[in-house]
Coordinates of C-alpha atoms in Angstrom, one line a residue:
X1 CA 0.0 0.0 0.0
X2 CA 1.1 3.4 -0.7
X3 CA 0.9 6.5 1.4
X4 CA -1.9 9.3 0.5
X5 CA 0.2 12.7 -0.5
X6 CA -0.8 15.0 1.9
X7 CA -3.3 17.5 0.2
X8 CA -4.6 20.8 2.2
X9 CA -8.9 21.1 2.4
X10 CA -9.1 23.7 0.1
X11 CA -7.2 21.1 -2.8
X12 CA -9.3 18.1 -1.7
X13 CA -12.3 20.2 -2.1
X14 CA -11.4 21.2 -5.8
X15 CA -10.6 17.2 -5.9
X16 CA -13.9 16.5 -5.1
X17 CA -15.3 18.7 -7.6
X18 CA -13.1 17.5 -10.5
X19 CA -15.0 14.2 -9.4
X20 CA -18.3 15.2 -9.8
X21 CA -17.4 16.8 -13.1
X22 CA -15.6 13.5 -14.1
X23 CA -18.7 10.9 -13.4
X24 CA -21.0 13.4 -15.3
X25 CA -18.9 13.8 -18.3
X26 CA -16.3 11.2 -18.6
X27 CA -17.6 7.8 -16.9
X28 CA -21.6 8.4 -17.4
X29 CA -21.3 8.4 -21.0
X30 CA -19.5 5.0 -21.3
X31 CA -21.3 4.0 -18.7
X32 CA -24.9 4.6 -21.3
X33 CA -23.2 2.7 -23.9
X34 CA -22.9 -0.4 -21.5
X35 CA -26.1 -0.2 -21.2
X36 CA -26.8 1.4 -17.7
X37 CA -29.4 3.6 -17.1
X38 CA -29.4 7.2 -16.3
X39 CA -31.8 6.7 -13.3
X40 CA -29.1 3.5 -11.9
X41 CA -26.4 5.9 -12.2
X42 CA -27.9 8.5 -10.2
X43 CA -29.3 6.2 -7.6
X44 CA -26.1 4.2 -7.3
X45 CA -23.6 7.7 -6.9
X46 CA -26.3 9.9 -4.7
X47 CA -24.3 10.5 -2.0
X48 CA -21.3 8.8 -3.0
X49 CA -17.8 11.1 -2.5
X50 CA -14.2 10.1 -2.7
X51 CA -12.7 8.1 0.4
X52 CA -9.7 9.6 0.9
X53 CA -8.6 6.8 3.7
X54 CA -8.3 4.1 0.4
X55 CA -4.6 3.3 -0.3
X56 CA -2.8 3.7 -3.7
X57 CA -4.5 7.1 -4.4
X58 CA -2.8 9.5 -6.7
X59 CA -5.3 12.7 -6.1
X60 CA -4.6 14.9 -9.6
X61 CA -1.5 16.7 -9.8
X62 CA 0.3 15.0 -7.4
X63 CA 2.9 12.1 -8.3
X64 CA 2.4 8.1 -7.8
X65 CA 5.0 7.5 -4.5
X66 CA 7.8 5.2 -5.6
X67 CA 7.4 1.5 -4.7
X68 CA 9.2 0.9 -1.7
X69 CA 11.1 -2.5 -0.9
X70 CA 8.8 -4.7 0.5
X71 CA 9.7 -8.2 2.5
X72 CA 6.1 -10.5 2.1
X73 CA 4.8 -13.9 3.3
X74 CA 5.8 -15.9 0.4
X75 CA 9.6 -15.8 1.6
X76 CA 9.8 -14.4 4.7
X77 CA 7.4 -15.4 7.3
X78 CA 5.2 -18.9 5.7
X79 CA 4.4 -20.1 9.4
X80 CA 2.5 -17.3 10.7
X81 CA 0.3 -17.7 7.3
X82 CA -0.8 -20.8 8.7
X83 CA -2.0 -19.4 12.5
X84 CA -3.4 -23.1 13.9
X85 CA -5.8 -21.2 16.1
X86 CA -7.2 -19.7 13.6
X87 CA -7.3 -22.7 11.2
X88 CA -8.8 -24.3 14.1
X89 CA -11.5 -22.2 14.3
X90 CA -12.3 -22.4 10.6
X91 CA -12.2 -25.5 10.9
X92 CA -15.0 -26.2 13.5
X93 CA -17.1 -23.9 12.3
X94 CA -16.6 -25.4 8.6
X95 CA -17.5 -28.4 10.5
X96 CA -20.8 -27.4 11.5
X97 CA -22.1 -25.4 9.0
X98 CA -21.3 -28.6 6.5
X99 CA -23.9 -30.5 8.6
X100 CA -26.2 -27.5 8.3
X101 CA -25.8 -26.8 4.7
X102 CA -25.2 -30.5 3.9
X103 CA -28.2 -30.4 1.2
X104 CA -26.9 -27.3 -0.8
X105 CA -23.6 -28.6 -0.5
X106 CA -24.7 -32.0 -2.1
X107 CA -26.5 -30.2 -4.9
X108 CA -23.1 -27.9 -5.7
X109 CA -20.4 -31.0 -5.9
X110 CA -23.4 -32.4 -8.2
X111 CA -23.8 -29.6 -10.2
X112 CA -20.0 -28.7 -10.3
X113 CA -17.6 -31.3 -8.8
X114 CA -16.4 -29.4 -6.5
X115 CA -16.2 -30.8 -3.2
X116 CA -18.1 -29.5 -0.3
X117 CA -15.6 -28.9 1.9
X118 CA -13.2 -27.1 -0.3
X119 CA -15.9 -24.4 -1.4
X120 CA -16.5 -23.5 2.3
X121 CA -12.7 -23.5 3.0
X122 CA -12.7 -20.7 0.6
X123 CA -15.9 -18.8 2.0
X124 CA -14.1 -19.4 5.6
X125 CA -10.5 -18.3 4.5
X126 CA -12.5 -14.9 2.4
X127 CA -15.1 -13.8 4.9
X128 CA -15.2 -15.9 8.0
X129 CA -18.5 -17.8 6.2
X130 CA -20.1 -14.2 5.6
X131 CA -19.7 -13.2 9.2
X132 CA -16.4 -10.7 8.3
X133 CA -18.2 -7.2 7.7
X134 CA -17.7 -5.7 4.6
X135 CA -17.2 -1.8 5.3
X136 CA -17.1 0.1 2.2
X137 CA -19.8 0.8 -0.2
X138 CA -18.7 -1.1 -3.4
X139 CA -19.0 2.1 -6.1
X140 CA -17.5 4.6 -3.6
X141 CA -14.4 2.6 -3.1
X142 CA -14.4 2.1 -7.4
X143 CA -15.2 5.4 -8.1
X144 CA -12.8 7.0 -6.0
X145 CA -9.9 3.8 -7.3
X146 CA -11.1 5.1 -11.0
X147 CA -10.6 8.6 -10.6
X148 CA -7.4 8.5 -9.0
X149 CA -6.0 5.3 -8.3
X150 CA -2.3 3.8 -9.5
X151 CA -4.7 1.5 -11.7
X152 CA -7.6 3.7 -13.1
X153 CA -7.9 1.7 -15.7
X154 CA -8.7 -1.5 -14.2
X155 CA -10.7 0.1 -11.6
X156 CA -12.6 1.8 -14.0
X157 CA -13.8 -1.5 -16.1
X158 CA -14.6 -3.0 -12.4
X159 CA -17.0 0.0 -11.8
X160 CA -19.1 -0.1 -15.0
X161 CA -19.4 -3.7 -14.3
X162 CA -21.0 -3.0 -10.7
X163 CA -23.1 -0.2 -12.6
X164 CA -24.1 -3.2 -14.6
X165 CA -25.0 -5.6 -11.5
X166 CA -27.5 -2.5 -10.1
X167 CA -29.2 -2.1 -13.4
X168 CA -29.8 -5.7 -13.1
X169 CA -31.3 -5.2 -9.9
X170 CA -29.5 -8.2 -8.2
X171 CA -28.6 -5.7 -5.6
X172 CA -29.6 -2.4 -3.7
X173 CA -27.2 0.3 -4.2
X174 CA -26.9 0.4 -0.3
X175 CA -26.8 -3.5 -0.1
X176 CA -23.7 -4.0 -2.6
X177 CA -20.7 -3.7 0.3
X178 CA -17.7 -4.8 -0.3
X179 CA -13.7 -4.3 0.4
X180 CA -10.8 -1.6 0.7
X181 CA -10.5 -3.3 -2.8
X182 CA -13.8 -3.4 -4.6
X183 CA -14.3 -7.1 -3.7
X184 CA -17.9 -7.9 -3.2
X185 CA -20.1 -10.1 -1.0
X186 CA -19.4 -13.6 1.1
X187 CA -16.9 -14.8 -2.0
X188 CA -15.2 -11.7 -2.4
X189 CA -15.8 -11.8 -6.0
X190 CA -14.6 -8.4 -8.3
X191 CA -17.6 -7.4 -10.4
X192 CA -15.8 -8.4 -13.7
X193 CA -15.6 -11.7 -11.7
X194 CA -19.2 -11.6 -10.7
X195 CA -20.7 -11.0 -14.0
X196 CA -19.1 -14.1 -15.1
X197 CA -19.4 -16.5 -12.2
X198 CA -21.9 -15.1 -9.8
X199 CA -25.2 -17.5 -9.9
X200 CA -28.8 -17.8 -8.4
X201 CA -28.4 -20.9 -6.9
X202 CA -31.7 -20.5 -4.4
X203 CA -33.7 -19.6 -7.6
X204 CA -35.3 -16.4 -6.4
X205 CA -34.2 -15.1 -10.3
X206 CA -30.9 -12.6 -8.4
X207 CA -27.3 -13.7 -8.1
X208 CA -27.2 -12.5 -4.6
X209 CA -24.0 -13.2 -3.2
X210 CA -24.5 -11.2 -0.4
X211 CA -27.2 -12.1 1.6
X212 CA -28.0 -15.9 0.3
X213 CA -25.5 -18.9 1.0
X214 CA -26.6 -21.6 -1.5
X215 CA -25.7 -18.6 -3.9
X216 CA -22.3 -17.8 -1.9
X217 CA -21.9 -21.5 -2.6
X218 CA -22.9 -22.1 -5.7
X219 CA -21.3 -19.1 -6.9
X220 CA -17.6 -20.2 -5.5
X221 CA -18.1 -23.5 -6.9
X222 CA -19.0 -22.2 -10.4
X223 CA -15.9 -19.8 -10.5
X224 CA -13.8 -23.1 -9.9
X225 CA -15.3 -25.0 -12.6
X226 CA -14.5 -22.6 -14.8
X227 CA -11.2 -22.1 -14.3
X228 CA -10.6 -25.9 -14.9
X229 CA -11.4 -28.0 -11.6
X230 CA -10.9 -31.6 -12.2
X231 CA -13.9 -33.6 -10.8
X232 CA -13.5 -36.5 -8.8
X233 CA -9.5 -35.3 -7.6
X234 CA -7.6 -34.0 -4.5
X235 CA -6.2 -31.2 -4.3
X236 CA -2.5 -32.3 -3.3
X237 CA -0.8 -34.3 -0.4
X238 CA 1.9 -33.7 1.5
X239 CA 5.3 -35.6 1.2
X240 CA 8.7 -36.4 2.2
X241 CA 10.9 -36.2 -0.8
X242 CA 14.6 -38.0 -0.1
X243 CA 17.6 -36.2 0.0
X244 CA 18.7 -37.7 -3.5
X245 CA 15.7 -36.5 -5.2
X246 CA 16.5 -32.9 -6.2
X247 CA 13.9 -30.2 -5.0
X248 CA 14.6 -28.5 -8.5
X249 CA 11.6 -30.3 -10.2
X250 CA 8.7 -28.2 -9.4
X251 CA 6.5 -26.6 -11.0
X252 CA 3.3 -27.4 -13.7
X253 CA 5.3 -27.8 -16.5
X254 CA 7.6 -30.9 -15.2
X255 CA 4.1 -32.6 -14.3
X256 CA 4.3 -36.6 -14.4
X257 CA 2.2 -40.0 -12.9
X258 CA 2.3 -39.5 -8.9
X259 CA 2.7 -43.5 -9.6
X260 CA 6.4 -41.9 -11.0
X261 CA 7.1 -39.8 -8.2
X262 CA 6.5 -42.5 -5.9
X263 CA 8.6 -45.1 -7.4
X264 CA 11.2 -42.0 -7.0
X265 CA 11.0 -42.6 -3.0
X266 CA 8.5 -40.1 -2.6
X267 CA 6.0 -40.7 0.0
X268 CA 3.0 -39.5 1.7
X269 CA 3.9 -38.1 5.3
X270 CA 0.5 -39.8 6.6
X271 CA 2.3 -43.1 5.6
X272 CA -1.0 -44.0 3.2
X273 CA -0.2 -44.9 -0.2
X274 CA -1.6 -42.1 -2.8
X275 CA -5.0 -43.1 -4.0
X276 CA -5.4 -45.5 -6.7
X277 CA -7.2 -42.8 -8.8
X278 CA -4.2 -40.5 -8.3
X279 CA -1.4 -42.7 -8.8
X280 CA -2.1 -42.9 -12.5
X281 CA -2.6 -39.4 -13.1
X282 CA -0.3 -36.5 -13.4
X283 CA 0.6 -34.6 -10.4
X284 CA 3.7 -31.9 -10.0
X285 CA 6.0 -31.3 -6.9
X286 CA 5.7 -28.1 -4.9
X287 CA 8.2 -27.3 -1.9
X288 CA 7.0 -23.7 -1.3
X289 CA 9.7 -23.0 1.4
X290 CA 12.4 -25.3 -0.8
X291 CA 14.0 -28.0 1.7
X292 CA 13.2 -25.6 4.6
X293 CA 9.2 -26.4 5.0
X294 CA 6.6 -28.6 4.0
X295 CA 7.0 -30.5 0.5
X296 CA 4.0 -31.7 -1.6
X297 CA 2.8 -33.4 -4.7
X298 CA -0.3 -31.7 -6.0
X299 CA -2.6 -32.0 -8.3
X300 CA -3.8 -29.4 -11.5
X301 CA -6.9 -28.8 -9.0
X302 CA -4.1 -26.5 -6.5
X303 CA -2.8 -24.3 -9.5
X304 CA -7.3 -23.8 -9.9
X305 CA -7.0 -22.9 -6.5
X306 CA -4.3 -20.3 -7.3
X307 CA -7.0 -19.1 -9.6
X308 CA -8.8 -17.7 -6.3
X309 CA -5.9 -15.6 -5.3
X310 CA -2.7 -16.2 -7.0
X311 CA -0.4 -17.6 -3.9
X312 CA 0.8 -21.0 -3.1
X313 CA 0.2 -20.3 0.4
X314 CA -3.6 -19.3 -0.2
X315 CA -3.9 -22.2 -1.8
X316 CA -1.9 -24.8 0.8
X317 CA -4.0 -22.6 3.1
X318 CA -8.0 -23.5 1.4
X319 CA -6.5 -27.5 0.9
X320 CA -5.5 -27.5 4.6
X321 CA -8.5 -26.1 5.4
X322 CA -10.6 -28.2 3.2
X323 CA -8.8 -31.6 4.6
X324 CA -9.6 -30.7 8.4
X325 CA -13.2 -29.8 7.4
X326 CA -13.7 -33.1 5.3
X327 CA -11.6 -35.6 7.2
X328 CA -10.6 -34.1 10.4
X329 CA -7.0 -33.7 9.3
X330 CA -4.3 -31.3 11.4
X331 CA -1.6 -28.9 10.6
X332 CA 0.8 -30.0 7.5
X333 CA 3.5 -32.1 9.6
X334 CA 6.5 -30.5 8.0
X335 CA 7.5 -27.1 9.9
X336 CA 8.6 -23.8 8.4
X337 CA 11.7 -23.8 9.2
X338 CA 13.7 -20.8 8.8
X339 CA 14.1 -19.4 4.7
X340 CA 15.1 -15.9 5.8
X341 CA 13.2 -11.8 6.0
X342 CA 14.6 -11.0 2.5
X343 CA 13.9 -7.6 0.9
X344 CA 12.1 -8.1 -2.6
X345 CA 15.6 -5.9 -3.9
X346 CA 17.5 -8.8 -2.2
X347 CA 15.1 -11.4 -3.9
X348 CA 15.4 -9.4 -7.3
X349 CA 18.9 -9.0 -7.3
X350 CA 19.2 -13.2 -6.9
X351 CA 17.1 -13.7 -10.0
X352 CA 18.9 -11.7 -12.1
X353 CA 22.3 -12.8 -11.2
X354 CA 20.6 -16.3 -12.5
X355 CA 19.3 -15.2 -15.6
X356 CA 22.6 -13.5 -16.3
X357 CA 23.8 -17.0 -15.6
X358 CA 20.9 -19.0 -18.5
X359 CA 18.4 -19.4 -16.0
X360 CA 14.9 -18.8 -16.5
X361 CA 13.1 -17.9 -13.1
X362 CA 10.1 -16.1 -14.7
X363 CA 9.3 -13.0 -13.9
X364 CA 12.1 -11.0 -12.2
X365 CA 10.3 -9.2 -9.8
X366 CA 11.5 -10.1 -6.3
X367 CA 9.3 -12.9 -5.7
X368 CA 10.4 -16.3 -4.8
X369 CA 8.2 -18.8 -7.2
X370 CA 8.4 -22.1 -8.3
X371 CA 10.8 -21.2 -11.3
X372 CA 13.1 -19.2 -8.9
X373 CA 12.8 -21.7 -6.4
X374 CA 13.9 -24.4 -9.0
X375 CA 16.7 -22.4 -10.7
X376 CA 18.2 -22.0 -7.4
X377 CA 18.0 -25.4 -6.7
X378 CA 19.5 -26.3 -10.2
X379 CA 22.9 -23.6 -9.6
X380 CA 23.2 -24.8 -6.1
X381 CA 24.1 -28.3 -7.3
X382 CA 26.5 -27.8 -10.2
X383 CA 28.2 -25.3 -7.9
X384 CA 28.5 -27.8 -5.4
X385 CA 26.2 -26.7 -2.5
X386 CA 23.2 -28.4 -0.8
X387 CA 20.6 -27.6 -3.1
X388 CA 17.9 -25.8 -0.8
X389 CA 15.2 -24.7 -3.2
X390 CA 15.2 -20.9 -1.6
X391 CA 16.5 -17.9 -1.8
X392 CA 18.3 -17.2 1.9
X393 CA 21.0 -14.8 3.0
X394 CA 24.0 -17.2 2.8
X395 CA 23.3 -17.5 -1.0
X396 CA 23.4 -13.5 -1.6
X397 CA 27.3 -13.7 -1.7
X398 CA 27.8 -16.7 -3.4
X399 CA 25.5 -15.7 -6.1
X400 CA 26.6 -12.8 -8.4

């Protein structure tokens, strides 16, 4: 998040009529030719003014602040991701309201085939199963990102979308809440997302996927479908991968058999075999932390997961989540062990000291993913090291 430029009352008052001007001459007339009327647009912005407390704002005339170095869950701190009290708690609850909503859920994974318990790991993990308020009125928080925003663009096409959803009249103007963001409802859907995956699944004739859970439901279920959930599959399992198996196989393109991963030594922590089903199918390795945390074999059903919010540890996070609800499971039993509090600069500076070297890590952008993660582990062994999958400070000076 970046910081707000400081901005005397006087400028934000001229701000805010540079607003008023804008919605009445530059978004209302594109917002016509989508096909919203003039009466939804004045019902959805009466009373609407810029929030000023929204990050990432770039009032007119001042400067976007430069992106500072940022250190992020994905390589500095996995463990805290996973808070057992907290998983615990989602877990219960998931529990219960899968006894509750045990019908609905039925119809979904029929409809779909997407298992019960993995679409309310998502609503659990996104909104506490709808009981997380949602404090911002959706178009005030994408009107204000769409006037002056670091992504007007984007936020912009996400506004005209929920102008769309009110002229539908699937929701009140004062009913569509949503995030600091513009996510809406129980799934936390975007409206681009919503006018694609958002379904009546009560059939009251309104996607309403704030106020009705077998939409909620349904509607989660749907999105996964679309983006290419595999009915009938898991999700992943956790391993133990042998010390002479290299950690620098990961990734969705180096998929093969589980069958072939298992005749590799690679084994299930919970000492069952992999399923039957499974073993003949294709399933990639994932070691999110390298040798320093939990290692897994997953299924193409985890990178559909990624779909929801593009992070291996959001999506570890909803199959955890998923396996407690459906079969009582605990915590993953490898810990995160220590992988350093690297900078992003640190990070960025790695990955382009390998691609200098014929490595390809993806996107150099101070992340640690599965190509980085790999390409480490492939320099570390032909320069005679341990390989360890991860960037980590010791590795800074060897790696130039």
């Amino acid at each position: 998040m970046t910081t707000l430029p400081a901005l005397a009352a006087s400028s934000r008052s001229e701000v805010e009529a540079q607003f008023r001007s804008w919605i009445s001459r530059d978004l209302t007339p594109d917002a016509r030719k989508a096909g919203v009327s003039q009466a939804t647009i004045d019902s959805a912005f009466r009373g609407i003014r810029l929030n000023w407390s929204l990050p990432d704002l770039v009032p007119p005339g001042t400067t976007p602040p430069k992106e500072q170095d940022q250190s992020q869950a994905e390589f500095s701190s996995p463990g805290a991701y996973f808070s057992e009290t907290r998983l615990q708690a989602l877990a219960a609850t998931g529990r219960m309201l899968a006894e509750t909503h045990a019908a609905t859920l039925r119809q979904v994974e029929r409809t779909y085939g997407v298992p019960g318990a993995v679409v309310l790991a998502i609503w659990g993990r996104e909104t506490g199963y709808g009981r997380a308020k949602l404090p911002y009125p959706a178009i005030e928080v994408l009107a204000t990102k769409a006037f002056m925003s670091t992504r007007k663009a984007m936020f912009r096409a996400e506004l005209i979308d929920a102008l769309r959803i009110l002229q539908h009249g699937d929701v009140a103007p004062g009913r569509m809440m949503g995030s600091w963001a513009g996510a809406l409802g129980q799934p936390q859907f975007m409206p681009s997302s919503y006018a694609r995956y958002a379904v009546d699944f009560d059939g009251d004739g309104r996607a309403d996927i704030w106020d009705s859970v077998p939409d909620t439901l349904g509607s989660i279920a749907h999105y996964l479908a679309l983006k290419g959930w595999q009915r009938g599959r898991d999700w992943g399992f956790e391993v133990s991968i042998p010390a002479a198996v290299s950690c620098a196989q990961e990734g969705p393109d180096l998929a093969k058999p589980i069958a072939a991963w298992a005749a590799m030594g690679i084994a299930r922590t919970s000492a069952k075999p992999f399923p039957a089903h499974e073993a003949r199918v294709e399933g990639m390795m994932l070691v999110p932390a390298g040798r320093n945390g939990p290692e897994f074999i997953v299924t193409p059903n985890f990178y559909v997961l990624k779909e929801y919010n593009n992070s291996d540890l959001y999506a570890l996070f909803i199959g955890n989540l998923a396996d407690r609800i459906a079969y009582g499971a605990g915590a993953f039993d490898g810990g995160w062990g220590p992988v350093g509090k690297m900078r992003r600069s640190d990070v960025l500076a790695m990955q382009t000291a390998l691609q200098a070297k014929g490595y390809d890590v993806g996107k150099a952008d101070g992340l640690a993913g599965f190509k980085t993660r790999r390409s480490l582990g492939d320099w570390q062994a032909k320069n005679g090291f341990s390989p360890t999958c991860f960037p980590d400070e010791g590795l800074k000076a060897k790696l130039r």
